[in-house]
Short mmCIF file of C-alpha atoms and ligand atoms in Angstrom, two decimals:
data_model
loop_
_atom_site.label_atom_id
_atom_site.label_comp_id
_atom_site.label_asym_id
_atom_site.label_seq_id
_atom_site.Cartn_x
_atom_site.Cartn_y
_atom_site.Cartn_z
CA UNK A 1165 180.18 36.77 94.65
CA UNK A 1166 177.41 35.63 92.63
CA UNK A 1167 175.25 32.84 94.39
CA UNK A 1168 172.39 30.51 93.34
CA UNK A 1169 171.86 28.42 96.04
CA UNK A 1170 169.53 30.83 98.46
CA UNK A 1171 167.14 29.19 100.68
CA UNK A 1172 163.74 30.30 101.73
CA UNK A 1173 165.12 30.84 104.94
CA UNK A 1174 168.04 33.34 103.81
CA UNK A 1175 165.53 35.17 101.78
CA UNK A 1176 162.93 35.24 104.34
CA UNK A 1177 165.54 36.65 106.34
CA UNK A 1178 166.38 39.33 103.87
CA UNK A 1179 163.00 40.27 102.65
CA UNK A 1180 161.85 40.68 106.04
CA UNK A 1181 164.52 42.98 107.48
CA UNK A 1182 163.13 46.52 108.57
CA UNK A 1183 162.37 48.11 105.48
CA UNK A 1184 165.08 51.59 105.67
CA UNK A 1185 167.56 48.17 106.73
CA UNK A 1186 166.41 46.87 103.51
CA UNK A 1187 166.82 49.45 101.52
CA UNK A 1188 170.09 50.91 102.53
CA UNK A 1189 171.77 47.10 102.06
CA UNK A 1190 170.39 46.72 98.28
CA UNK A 1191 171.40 50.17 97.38
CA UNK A 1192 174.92 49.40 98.58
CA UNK A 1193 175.16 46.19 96.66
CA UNK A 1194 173.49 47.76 93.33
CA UNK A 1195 176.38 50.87 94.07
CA UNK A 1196 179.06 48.37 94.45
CA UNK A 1197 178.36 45.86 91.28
CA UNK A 1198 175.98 48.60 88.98
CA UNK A 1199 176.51 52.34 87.98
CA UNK A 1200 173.43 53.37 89.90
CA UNK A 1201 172.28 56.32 87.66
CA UNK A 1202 172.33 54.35 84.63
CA UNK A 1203 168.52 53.58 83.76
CA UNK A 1204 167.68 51.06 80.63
CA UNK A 1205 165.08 52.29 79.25
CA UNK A 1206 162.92 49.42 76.91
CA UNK A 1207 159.59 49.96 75.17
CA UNK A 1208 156.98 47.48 74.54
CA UNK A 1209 154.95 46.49 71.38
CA UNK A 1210 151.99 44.61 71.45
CA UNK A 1211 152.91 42.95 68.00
CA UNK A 1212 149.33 40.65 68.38
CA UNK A 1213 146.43 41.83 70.89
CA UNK A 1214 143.62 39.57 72.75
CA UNK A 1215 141.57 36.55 72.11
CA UNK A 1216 144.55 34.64 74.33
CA UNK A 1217 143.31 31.11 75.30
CA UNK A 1218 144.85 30.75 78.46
CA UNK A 1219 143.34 32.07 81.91
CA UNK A 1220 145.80 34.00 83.26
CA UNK A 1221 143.17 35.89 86.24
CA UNK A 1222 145.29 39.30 86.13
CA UNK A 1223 145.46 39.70 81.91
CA UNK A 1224 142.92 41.52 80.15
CA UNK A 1225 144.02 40.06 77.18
CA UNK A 1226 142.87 36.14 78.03
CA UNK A 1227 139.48 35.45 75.07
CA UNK A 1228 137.51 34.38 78.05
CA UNK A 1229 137.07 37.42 80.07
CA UNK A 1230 135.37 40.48 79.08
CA UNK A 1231 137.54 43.38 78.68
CA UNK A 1232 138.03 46.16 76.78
CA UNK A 1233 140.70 44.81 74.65
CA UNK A 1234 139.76 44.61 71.18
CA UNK A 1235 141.70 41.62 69.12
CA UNK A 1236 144.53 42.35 66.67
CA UNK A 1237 145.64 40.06 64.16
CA UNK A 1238 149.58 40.28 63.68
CA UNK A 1239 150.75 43.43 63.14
CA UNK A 1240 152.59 44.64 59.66
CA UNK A 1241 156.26 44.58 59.85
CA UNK A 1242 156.80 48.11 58.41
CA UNK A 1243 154.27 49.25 61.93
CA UNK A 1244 156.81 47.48 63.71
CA UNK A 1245 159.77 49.01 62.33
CA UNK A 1246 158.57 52.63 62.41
CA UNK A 1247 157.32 52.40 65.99
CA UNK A 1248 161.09 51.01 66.50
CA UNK A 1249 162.60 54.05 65.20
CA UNK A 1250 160.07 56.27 66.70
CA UNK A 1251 161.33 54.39 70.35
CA UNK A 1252 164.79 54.52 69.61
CA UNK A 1253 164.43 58.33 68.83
CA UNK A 1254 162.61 58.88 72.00
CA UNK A 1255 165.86 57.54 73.50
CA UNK A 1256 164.93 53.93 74.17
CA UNK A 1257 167.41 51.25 73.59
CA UNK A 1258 165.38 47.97 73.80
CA UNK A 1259 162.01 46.99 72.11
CA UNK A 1260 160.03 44.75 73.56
CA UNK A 1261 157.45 42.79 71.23
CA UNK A 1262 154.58 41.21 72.65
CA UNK A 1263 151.81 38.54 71.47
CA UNK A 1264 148.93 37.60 73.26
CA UNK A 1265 150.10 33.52 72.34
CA UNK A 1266 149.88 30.65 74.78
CA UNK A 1267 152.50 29.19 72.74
CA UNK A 1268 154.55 29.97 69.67
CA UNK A 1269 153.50 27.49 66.58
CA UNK A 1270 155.21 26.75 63.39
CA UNK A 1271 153.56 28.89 61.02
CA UNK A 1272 153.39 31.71 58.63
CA UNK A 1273 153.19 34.47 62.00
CA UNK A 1274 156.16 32.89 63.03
CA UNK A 1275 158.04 33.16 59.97
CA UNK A 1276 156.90 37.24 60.35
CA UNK A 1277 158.37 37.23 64.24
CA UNK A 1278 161.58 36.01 62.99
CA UNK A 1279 161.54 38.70 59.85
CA UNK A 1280 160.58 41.18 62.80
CA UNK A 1281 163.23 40.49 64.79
CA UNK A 1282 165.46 40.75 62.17
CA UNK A 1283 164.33 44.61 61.34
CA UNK A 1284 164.66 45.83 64.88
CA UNK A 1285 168.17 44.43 65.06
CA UNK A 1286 169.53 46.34 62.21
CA UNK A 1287 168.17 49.34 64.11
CA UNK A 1288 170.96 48.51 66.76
CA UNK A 1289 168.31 47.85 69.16
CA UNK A 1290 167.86 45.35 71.83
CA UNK A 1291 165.21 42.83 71.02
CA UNK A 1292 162.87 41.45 73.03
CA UNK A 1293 160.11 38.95 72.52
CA UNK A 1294 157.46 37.57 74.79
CA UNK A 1295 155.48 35.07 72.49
CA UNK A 1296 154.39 32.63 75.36
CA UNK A 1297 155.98 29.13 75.16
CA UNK A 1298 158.77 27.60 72.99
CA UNK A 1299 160.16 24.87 72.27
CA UNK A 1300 164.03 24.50 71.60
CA UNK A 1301 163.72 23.94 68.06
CA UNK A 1302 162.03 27.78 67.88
CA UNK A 1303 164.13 28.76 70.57
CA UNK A 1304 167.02 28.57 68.65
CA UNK A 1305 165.38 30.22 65.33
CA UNK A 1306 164.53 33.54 66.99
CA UNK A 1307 168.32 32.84 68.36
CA UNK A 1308 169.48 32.90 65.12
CA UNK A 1309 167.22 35.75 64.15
CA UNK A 1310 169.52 37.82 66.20
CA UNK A 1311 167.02 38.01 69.00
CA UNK A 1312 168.80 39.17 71.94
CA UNK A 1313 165.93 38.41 75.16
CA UNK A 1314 163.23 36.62 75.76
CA UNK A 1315 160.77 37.75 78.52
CA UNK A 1316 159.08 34.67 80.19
CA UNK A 1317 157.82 35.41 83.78
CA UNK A 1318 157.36 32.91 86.50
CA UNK A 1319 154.72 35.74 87.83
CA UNK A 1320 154.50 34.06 91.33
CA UNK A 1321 155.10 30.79 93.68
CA UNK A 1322 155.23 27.83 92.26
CA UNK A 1323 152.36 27.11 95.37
CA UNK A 1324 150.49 29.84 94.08
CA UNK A 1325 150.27 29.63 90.42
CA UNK A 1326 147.24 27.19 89.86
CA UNK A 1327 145.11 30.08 91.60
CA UNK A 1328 145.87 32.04 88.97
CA UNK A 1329 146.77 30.23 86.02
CA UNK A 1330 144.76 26.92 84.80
CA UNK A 1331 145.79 26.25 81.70
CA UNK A 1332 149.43 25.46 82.03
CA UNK A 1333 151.67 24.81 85.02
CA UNK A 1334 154.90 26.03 86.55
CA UNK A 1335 156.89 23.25 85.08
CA UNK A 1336 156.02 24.54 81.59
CA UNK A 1337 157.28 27.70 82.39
CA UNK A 1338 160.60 26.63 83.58
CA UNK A 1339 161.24 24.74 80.68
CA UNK A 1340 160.56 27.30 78.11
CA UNK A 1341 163.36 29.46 80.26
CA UNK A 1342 165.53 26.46 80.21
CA UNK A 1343 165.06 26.15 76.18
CA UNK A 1344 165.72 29.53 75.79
CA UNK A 1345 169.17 29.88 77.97
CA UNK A 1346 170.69 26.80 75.97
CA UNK A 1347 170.67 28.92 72.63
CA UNK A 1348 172.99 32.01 74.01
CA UNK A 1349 169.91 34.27 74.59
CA UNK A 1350 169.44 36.37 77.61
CA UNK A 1351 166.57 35.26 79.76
CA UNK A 1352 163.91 37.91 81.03
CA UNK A 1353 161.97 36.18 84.02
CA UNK A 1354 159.76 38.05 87.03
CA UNK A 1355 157.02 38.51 88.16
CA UNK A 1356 153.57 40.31 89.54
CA UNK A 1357 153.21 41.81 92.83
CA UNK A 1358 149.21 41.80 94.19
CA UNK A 1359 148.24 38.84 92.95
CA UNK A 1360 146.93 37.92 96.37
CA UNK A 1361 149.85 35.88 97.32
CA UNK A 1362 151.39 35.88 100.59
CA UNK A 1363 154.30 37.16 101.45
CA UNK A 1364 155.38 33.56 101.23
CA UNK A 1365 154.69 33.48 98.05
CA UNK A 1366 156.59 36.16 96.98
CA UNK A 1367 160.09 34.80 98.90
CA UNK A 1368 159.05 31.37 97.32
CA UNK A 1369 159.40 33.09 93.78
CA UNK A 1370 162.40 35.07 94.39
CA UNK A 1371 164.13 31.55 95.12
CA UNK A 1372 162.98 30.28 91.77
CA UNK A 1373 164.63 33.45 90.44
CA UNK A 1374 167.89 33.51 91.81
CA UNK A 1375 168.38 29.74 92.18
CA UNK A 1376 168.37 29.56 88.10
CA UNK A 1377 171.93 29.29 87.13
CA UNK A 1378 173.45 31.80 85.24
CA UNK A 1379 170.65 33.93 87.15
CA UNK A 1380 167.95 36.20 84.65
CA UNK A 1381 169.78 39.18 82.83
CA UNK A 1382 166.61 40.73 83.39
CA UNK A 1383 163.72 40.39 86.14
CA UNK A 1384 160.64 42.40 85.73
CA UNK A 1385 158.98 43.08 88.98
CA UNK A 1386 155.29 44.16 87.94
CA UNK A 1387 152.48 45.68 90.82
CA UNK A 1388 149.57 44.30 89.51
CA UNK A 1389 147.07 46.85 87.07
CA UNK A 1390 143.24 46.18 87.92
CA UNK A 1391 141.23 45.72 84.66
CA UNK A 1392 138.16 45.83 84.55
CA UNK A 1393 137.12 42.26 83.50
CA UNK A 1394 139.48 40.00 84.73
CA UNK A 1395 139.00 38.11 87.86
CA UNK A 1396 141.62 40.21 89.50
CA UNK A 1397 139.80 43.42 89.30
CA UNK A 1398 138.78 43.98 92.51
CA UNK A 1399 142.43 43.20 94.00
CA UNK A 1400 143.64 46.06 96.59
CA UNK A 1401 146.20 48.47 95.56
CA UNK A 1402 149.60 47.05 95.75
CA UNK A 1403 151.44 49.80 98.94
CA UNK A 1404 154.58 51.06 97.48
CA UNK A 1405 156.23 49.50 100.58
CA UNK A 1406 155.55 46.14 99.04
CA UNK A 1407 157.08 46.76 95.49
CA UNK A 1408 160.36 48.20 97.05
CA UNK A 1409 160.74 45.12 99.49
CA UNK A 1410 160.57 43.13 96.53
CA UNK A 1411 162.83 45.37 94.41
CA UNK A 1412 165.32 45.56 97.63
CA UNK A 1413 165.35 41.52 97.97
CA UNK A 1414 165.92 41.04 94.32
CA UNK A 1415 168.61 43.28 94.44
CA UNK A 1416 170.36 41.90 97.30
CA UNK A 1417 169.59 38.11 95.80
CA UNK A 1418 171.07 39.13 92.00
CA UNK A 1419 173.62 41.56 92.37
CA UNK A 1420 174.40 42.33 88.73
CA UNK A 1421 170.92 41.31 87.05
CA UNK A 1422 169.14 44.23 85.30
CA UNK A 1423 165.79 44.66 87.71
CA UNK A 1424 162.90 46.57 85.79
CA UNK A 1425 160.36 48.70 87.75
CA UNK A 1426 157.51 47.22 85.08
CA UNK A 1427 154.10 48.00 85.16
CA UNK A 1428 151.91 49.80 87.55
CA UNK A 1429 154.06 53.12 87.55
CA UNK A 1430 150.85 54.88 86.53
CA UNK A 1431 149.94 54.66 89.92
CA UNK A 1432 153.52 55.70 92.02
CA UNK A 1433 154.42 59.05 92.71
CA UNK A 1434 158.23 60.27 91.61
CA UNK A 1435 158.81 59.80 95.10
CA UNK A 1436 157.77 56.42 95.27
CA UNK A 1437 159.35 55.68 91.98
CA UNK A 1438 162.55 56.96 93.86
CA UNK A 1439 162.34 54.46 96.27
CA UNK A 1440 162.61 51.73 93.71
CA UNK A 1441 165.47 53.59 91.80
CA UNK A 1442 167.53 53.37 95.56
CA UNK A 1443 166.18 49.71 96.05
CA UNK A 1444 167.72 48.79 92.80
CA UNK A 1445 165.48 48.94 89.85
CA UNK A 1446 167.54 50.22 87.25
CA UNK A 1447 165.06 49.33 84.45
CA UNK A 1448 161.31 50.80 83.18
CA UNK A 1449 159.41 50.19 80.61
CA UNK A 1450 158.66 53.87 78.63
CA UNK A 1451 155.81 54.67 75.89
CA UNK A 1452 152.79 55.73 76.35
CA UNK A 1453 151.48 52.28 76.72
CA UNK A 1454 152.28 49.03 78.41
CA UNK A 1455 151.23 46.48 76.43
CA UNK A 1456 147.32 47.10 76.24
CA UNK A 1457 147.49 49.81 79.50
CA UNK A 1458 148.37 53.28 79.75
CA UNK A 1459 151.99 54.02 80.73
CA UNK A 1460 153.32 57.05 82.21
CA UNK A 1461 154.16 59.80 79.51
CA UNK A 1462 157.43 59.72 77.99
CA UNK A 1463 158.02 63.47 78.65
CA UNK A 1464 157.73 62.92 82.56
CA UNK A 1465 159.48 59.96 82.59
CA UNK A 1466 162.24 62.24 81.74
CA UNK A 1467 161.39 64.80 83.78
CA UNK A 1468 161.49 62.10 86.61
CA UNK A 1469 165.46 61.09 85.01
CA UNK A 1470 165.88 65.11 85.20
CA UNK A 1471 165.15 65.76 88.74
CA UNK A 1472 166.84 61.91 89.99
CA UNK A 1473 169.95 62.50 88.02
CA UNK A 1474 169.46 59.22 86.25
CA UNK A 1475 170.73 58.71 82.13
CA UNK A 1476 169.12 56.32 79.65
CA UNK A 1477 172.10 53.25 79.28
CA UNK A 1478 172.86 52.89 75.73
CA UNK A 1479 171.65 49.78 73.77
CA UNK A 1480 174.11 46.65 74.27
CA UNK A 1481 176.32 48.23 76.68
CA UNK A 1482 179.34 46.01 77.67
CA UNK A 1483 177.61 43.16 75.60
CA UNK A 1484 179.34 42.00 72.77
CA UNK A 1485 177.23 42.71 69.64
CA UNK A 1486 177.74 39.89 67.80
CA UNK A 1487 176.71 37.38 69.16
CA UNK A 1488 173.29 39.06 68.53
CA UNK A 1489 173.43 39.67 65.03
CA UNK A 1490 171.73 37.54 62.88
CA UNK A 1491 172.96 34.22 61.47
CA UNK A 1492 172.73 35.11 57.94
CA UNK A 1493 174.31 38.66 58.43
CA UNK A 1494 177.51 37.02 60.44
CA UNK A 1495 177.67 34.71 57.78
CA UNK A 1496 178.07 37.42 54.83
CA UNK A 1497 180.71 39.05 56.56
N1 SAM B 1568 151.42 35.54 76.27
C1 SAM B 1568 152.77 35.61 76.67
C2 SAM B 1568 153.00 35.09 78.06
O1 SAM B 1568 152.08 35.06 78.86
O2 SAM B 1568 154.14 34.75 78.35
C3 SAM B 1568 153.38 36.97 76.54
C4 SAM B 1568 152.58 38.21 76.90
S1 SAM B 1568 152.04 38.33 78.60
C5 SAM B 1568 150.93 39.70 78.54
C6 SAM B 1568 153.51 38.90 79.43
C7 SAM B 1568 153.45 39.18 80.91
O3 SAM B 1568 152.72 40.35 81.17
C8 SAM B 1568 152.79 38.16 81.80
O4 SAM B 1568 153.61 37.07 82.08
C9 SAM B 1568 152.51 38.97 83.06
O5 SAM B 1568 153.62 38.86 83.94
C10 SAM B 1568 152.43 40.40 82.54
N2 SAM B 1568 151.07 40.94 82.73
C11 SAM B 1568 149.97 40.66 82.00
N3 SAM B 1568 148.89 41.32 82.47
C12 SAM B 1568 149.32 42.04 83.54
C13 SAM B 1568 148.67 42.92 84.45
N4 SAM B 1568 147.36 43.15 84.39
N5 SAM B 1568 149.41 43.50 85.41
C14 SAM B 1568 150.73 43.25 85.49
N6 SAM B 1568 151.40 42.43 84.66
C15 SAM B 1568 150.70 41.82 83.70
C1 DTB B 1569 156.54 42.25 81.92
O1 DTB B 1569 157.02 41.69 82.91
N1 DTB B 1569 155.62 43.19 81.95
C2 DTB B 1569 155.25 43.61 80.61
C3 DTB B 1569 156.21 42.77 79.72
N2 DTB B 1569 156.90 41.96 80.67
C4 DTB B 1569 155.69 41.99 78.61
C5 DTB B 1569 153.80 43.48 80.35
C6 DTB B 1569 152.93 44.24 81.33
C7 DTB B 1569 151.54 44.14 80.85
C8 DTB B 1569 150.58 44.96 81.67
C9 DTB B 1569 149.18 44.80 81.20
C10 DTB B 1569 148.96 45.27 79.78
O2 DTB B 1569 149.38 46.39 79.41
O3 DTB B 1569 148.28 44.54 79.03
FE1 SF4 B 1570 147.67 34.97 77.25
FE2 SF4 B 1570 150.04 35.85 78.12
FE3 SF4 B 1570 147.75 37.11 78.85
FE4 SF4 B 1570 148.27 34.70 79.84
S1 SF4 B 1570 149.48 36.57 80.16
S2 SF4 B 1570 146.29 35.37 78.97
S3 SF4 B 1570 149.32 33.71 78.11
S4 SF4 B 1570 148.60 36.97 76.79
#
């Protein structure tokens, strides 16, 4: 059964188990409520790049550190729809759009989003946007848009997150979430591993996780990349061991939730990618780029699906369509 009341001490309990332990319970779980081999495969769009105001210390793309990401204005929506088709072709069934936004605001680039949103959809894709906060009211208009997830991530411990983030607090976060699962969408929420949190820290936001009621659809678990620039650059490597404890718990904590092995891959070996597969990740982000960093290549990602016996899940699998489509189009029918 599904639960959402797990303490810090159950969690603890499971996060700390001997790691093979670990491992060998998730996997069981993730066989028992998942087909195992059955990989979703998304790709990401940076639909507007840099000059963020917020402070977030691991983002390259935050105005006030000096990277090398050059700023984008919005992008056109016929860039967005033929990099859509060129994903879908490449066999991935959900696009992921990005802006570098603290918050979404009533306006003209909005009115594009929505338009956006609309485009991918008709590609019988799964859509995706991560556009910072929202309030209900624009909540519900990318909802009617036909958008299908939002990705929002907690990133760490509510403890932790003013040492990372200044400009807005946890509370903020969890209400965007909340305004986003009253309109029907699915919620993507996770977080980064390497931060410099404890391991504290990382149980304390796996109960924010799984104590959210329905729990996430989706839960990115990210190993933090260095750039060069941000405050975070000189952060130690995050061990493998680390992200497959945290894959493992998650697992074991959300049963049927759809866990994505996010970024950092760059740096993990097939074998270590492996690991995560049998801890339960049954997600990745493919393309050649992340959202401003490089990505593994989309030929040996599926080289890697060769040799694990793992298949790309088809777009909206088990989901009914619908609900998705937007307003307008359900209406003409
Ligand atoms: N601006 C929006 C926001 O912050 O919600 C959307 C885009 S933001 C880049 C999306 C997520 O990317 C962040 O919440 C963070 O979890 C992740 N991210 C950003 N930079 C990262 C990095 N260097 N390493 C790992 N994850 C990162
Ligand atoms: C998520 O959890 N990870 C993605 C996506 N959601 C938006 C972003 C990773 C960004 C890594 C740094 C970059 O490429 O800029
Ligand atoms: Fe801006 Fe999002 Fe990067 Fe934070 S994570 S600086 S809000 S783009």
């Amino acid at each position: 059964m599904t639960k959402h009341d797990w303490t810090l001490e159950e969690i603890e309990a499971i996060y700390h188990k001997p790691l093979l332990d670990l491992m060998f319970e998730a996997a069981t779980i993730h066989r028992q409520n998942k087909d195992y081999a059955e990989v979703q495969i998304s790709s990401l769009l940076s639909i507007k790049t840099g000059g963020c105001p917020e402070d977030c210390a691991y983002c390259p793309q935050a105005a006030r550190y000096s990277t090398d990401v050059d700023v984008h204005k919005l992008m056109s929506l016929e860039t967005v729809v033929n990099t859509a088709k060129k994903a879908k072709e490449a066999g991935s069934s959900r696009l992921c759009m990005g802006a570098a936004w603290r918050e979404v605001r009533d306006n003209r680039d909005f009115d594009k989003v929505l338009d956006m949103v609309k485009a991918v959809n008709e590609l019988d894709m799964e859509v995706c946007c991560t556009l910072g906060m929202l309030n209900a009211d624009q909540a519900q208009k990318l909802a009617d848009a036909g958008l299908y997830a939002y990705n929002h991530n907690v990133d760490t411990s509510e403890d932790y997150y003013s040492e990372v983030i200044t400009t807005r607090d946890y509370k903020d976060r969890l209400n965007t979430i909340n305004n986003v699962r009253k309109t029907g969408m699915t919620v993507c929420s996770g977080g980064i591993v390497g931060l410099g949190e404890t391991h504290k820290d990382r149980v304390g936001m796996l109960k924010v996780l799984s104590n959210l009621t329905p729990h996430p659809e989706s839960v990115p678990i990210n190993a933090l990349v260095r750039v060069e620039g941000t405050p975070l650059e000189n952060q130690p490597k995050v061990p493998v061991q680390d992200m497959v404890r945290m894959i493992a718990t998650t697992r074991v904590l959300m049963p049927k939730t759809v866990i994505r092995l996010s970024a950092g891959r760059t740096e993990m070996s097939l074998a270590e990618q492996a690991m995560c597969f049998m801890a339960g990740a049954n997600s990745i982000f493919a393309g050649d780029k992340l959202l401003t960093t490089p990505n593994p290549d989309f030929k040996d990602d599926m080289e890697m699906f060769n040799i694990l016996g793992l298949t790309p899940r088809e777009a909206y699998k088990g989901i009914d369509r619908e609900k998705f489509r937007p307003k307008e189009t359900v209406e003409e029918k």
